[in-house]
Short mmCIF file of C-alpha atoms in Angstrom, two decimals:
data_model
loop_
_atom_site.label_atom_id
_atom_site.label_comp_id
_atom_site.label_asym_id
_atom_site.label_seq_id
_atom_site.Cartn_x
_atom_site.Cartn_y
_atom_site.Cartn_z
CA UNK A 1166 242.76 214.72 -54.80
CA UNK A 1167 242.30 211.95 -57.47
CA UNK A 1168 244.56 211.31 -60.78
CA UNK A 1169 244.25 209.61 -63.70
CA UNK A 1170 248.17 208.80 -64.59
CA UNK A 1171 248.73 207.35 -68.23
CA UNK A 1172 251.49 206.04 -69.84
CA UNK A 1173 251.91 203.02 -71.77
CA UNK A 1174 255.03 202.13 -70.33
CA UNK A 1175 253.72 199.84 -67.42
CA UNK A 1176 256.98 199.98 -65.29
CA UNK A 1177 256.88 203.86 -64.89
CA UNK A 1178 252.90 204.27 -64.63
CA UNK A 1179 252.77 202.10 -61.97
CA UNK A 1180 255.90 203.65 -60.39
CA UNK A 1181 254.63 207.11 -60.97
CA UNK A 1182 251.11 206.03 -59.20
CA UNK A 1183 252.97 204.29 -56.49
CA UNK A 1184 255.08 207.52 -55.71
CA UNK A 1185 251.97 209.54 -55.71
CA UNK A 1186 250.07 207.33 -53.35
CA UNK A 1187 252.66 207.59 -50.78
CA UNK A 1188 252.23 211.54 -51.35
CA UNK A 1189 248.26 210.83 -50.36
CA UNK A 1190 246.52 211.27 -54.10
CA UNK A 1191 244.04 208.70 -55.05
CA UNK A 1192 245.23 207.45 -58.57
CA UNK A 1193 244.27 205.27 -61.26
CA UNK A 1194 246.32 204.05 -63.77
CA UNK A 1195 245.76 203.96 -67.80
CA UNK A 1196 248.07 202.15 -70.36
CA UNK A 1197 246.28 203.76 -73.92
CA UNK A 1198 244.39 206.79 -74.63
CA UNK A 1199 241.25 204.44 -75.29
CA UNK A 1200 241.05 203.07 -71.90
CA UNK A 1201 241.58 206.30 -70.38
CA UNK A 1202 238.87 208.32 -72.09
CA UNK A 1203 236.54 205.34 -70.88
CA UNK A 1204 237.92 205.67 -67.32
CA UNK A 1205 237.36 209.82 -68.00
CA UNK A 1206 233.84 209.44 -68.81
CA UNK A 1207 233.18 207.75 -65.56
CA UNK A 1208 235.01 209.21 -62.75
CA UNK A 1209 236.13 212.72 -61.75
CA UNK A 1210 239.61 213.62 -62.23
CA UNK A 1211 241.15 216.55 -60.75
CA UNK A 1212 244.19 216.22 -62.51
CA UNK A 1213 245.02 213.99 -65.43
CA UNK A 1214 248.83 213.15 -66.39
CA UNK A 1215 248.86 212.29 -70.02
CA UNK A 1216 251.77 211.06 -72.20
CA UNK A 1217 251.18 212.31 -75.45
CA UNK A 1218 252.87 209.09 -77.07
CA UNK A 1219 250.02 206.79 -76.39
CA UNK A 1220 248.84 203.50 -78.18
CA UNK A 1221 244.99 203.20 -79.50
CA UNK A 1222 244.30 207.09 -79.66
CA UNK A 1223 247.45 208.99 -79.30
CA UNK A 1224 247.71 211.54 -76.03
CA UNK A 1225 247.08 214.64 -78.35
CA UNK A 1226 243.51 213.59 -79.37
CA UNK A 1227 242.71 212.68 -75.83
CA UNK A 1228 243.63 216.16 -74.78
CA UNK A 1229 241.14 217.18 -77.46
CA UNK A 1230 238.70 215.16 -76.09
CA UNK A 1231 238.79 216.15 -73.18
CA UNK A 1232 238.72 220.03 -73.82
CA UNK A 1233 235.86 219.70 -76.30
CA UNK A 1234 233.88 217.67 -73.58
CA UNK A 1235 233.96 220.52 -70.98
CA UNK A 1236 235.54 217.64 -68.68
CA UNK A 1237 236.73 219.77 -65.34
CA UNK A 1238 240.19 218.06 -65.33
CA UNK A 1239 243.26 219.84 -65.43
CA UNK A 1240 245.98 218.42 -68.13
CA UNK A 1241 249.66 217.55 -67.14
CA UNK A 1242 251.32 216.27 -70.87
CA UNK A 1243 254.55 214.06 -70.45
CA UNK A 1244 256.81 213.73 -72.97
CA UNK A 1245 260.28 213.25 -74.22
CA UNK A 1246 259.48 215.64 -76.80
CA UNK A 1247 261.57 218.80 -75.92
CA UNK A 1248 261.68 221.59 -78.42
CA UNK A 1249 259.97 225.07 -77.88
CA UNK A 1250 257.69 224.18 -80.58
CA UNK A 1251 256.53 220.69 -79.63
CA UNK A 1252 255.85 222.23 -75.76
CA UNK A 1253 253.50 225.00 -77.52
CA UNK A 1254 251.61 222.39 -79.58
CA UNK A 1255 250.95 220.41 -76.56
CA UNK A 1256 249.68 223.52 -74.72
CA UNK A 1257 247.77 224.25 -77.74
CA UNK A 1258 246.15 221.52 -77.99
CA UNK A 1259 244.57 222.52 -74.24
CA UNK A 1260 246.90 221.37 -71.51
CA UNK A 1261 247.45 223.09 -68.57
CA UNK A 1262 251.26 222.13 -68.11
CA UNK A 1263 254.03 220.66 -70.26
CA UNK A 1264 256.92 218.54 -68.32
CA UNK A 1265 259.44 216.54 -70.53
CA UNK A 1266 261.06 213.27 -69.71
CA UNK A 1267 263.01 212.39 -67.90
CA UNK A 1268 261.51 214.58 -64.97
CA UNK A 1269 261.99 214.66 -60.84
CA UNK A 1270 259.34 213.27 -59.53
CA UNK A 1271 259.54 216.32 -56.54
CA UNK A 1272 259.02 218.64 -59.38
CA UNK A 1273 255.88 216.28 -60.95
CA UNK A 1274 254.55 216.11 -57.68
CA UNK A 1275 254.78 219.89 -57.28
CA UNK A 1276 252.98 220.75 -60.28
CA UNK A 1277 250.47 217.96 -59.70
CA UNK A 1278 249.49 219.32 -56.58
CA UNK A 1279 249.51 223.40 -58.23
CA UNK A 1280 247.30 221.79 -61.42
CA UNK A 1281 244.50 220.58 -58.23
CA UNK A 1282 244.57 223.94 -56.66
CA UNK A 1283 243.34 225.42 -59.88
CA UNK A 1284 241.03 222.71 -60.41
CA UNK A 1285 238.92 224.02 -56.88
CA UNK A 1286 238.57 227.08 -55.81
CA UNK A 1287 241.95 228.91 -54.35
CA UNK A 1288 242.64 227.73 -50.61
CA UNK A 1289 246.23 229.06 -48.67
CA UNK A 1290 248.99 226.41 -48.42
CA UNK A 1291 248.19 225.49 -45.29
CA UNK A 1292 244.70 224.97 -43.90
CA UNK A 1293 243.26 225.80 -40.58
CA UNK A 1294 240.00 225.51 -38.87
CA UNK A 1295 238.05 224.36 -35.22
CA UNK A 1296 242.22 224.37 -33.73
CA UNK A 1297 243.38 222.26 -37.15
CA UNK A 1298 246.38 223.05 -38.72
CA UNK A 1299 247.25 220.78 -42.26
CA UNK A 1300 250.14 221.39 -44.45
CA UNK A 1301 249.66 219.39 -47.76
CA UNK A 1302 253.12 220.26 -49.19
CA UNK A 1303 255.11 218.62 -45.97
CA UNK A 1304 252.19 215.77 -44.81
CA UNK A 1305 252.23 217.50 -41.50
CA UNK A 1306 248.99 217.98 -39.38
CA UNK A 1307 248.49 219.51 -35.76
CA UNK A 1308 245.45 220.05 -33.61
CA UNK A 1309 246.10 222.60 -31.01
CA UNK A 1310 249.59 222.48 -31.47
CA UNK A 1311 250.20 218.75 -30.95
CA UNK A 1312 251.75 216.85 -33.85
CA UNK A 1313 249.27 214.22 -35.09
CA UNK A 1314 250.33 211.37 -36.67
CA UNK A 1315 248.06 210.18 -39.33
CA UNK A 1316 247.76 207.46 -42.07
CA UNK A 1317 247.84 208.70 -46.08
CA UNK A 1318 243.75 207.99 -46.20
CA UNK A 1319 243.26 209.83 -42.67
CA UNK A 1320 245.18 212.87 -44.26
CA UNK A 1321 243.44 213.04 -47.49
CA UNK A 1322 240.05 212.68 -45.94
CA UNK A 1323 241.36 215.61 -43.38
CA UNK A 1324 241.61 217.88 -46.46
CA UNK A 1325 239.39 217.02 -48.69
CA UNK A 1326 237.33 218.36 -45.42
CA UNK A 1327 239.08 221.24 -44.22
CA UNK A 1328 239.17 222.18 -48.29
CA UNK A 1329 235.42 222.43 -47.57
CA UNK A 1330 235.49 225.07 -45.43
CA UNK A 1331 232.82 223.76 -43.29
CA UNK A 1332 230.02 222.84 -45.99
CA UNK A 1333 229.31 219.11 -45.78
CA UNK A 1334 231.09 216.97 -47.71
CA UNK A 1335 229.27 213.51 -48.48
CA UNK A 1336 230.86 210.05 -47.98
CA UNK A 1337 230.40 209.75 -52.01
CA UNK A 1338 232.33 212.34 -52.43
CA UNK A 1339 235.20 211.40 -50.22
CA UNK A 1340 235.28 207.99 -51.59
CA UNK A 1341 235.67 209.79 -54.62
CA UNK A 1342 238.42 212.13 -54.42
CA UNK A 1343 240.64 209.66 -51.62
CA UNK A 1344 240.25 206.15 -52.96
CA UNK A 1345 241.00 204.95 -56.81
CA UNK A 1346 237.99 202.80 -59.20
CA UNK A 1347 238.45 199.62 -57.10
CA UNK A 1348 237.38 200.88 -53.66
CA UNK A 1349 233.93 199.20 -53.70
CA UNK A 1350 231.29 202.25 -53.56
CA UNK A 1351 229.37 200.32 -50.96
CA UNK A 1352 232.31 199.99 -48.51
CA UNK A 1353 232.10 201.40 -45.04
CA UNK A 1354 235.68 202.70 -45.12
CA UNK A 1355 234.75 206.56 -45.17
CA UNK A 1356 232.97 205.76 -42.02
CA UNK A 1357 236.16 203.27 -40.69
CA UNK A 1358 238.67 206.22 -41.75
CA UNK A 1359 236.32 209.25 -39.72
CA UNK A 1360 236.63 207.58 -36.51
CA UNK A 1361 240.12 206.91 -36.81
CA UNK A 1362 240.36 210.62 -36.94
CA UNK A 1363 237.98 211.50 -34.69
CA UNK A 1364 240.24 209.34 -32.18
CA UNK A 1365 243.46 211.03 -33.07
CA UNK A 1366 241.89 214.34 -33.36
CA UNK A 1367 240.77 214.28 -29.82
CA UNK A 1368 238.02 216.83 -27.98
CA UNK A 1369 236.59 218.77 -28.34
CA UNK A 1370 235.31 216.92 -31.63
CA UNK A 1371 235.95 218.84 -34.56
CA UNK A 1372 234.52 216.51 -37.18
CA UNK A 1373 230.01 216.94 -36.95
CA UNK A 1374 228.43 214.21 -39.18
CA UNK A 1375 225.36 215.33 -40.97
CA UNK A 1376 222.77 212.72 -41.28
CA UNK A 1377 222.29 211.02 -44.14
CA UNK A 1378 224.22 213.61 -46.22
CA UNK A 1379 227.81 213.56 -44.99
CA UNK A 1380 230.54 215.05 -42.93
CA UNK A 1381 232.37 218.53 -42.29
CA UNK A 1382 234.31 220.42 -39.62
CA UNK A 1383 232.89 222.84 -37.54
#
């Protein structure tokens, strides 16, 4: 899943990016509302975090932007604004979900993670397929009932393919939605990362690659 976090405090964007990194998102990181519309117009967000008190264009008119572009990106507004009235402007305006600073980041991960599941279609909390079992909430993932241990690239790769539900899923794409804007888009990593979970995986060989189009499990 990939996120566009901005905030113009650098100290806490980069700390909330961090945090969400370790929890296996791809993120990118914005400091004013210019910079992030740019970054919006070029790469696919499944979930943007926004703080509506934003230098350069304020946080309200790049919600606006956003919903009068059609962009398919669900809106998470922070903000240490806290009255009923200012959360219903911000919702207004076309969020999907209002949290108020100071937050836990457990609860900003948890809606982070319920904004993607709307962003695709619906798929059950934990996801199973060809002897797989993944569960995105605890980062746990078993194949035939052995634990196996993987890296936070290995496991976002996993889902973005079990997600899938066996239709292919190109090495674009996966670049995409599991690395941030500097992963060179001519980098063999998507190829590096499959085999390192083909290895852990085991047999019978649950990940087919489709020539010249991509990958998906059986």
């Amino acid at each position: 899943m990939r996120v566009l976090v901005v905030e113009d405090e650098e100290l806490m964007a980069e700390a909330v990016a961090e945090g969400l990194r370790q929890e296996a998102f791809a993120v990118d990181v914005a400091h004013d509302g210019a910079a992030a519309l740019e970054k919006l117009a070029v790469n696919a967000y499944d979930v943007l975090i926004l703080d509506r008190d934003l230098p350069k264009v304020p946080g309200d008119e790049v919600c606006r932007q956003v919903v009068a572009q059609g962009m398919d990106v669900r809106v998470l507004m922070l903000t240490v604004s806290v009255t009923v009235a200012e959360r219903v402007a911000g919702l207004t305006l076309g969020a999907d979900d209002y949290l108020p600073k100071p937050f836990a980041f457990a609860e900003l991960v948890a809606r982070v993670r319920a904004l993607g599941r709307r962003a695709r279609p619906a798929a059950p909390p934990v996801l199973e397929r060809a002897g797989i079992r993944l569960d995105p909430h605890h980062r746990e993932t078993y194949r035939d009932g052995r634990y196996v241990s993987l890296s936070r690239r290995e496991f976002a790769v996993l889902e973005e393919l079990l997600r899938a539900e066996g239709a292919v899923v190109s090495a674009e794409t996966l670049l995409e939605k599991v690395w941030d804007e500097h992963m060179d888009p001519f980098s063999t990593i998507v190829r590096v990362t499959i085999s390192g979970l083909r290895r852990k995986l085991g047999e019978p060989q649950p990940i087919e690659t489709v020539t010249a189009v991509g990958y998906r499990i059986r």
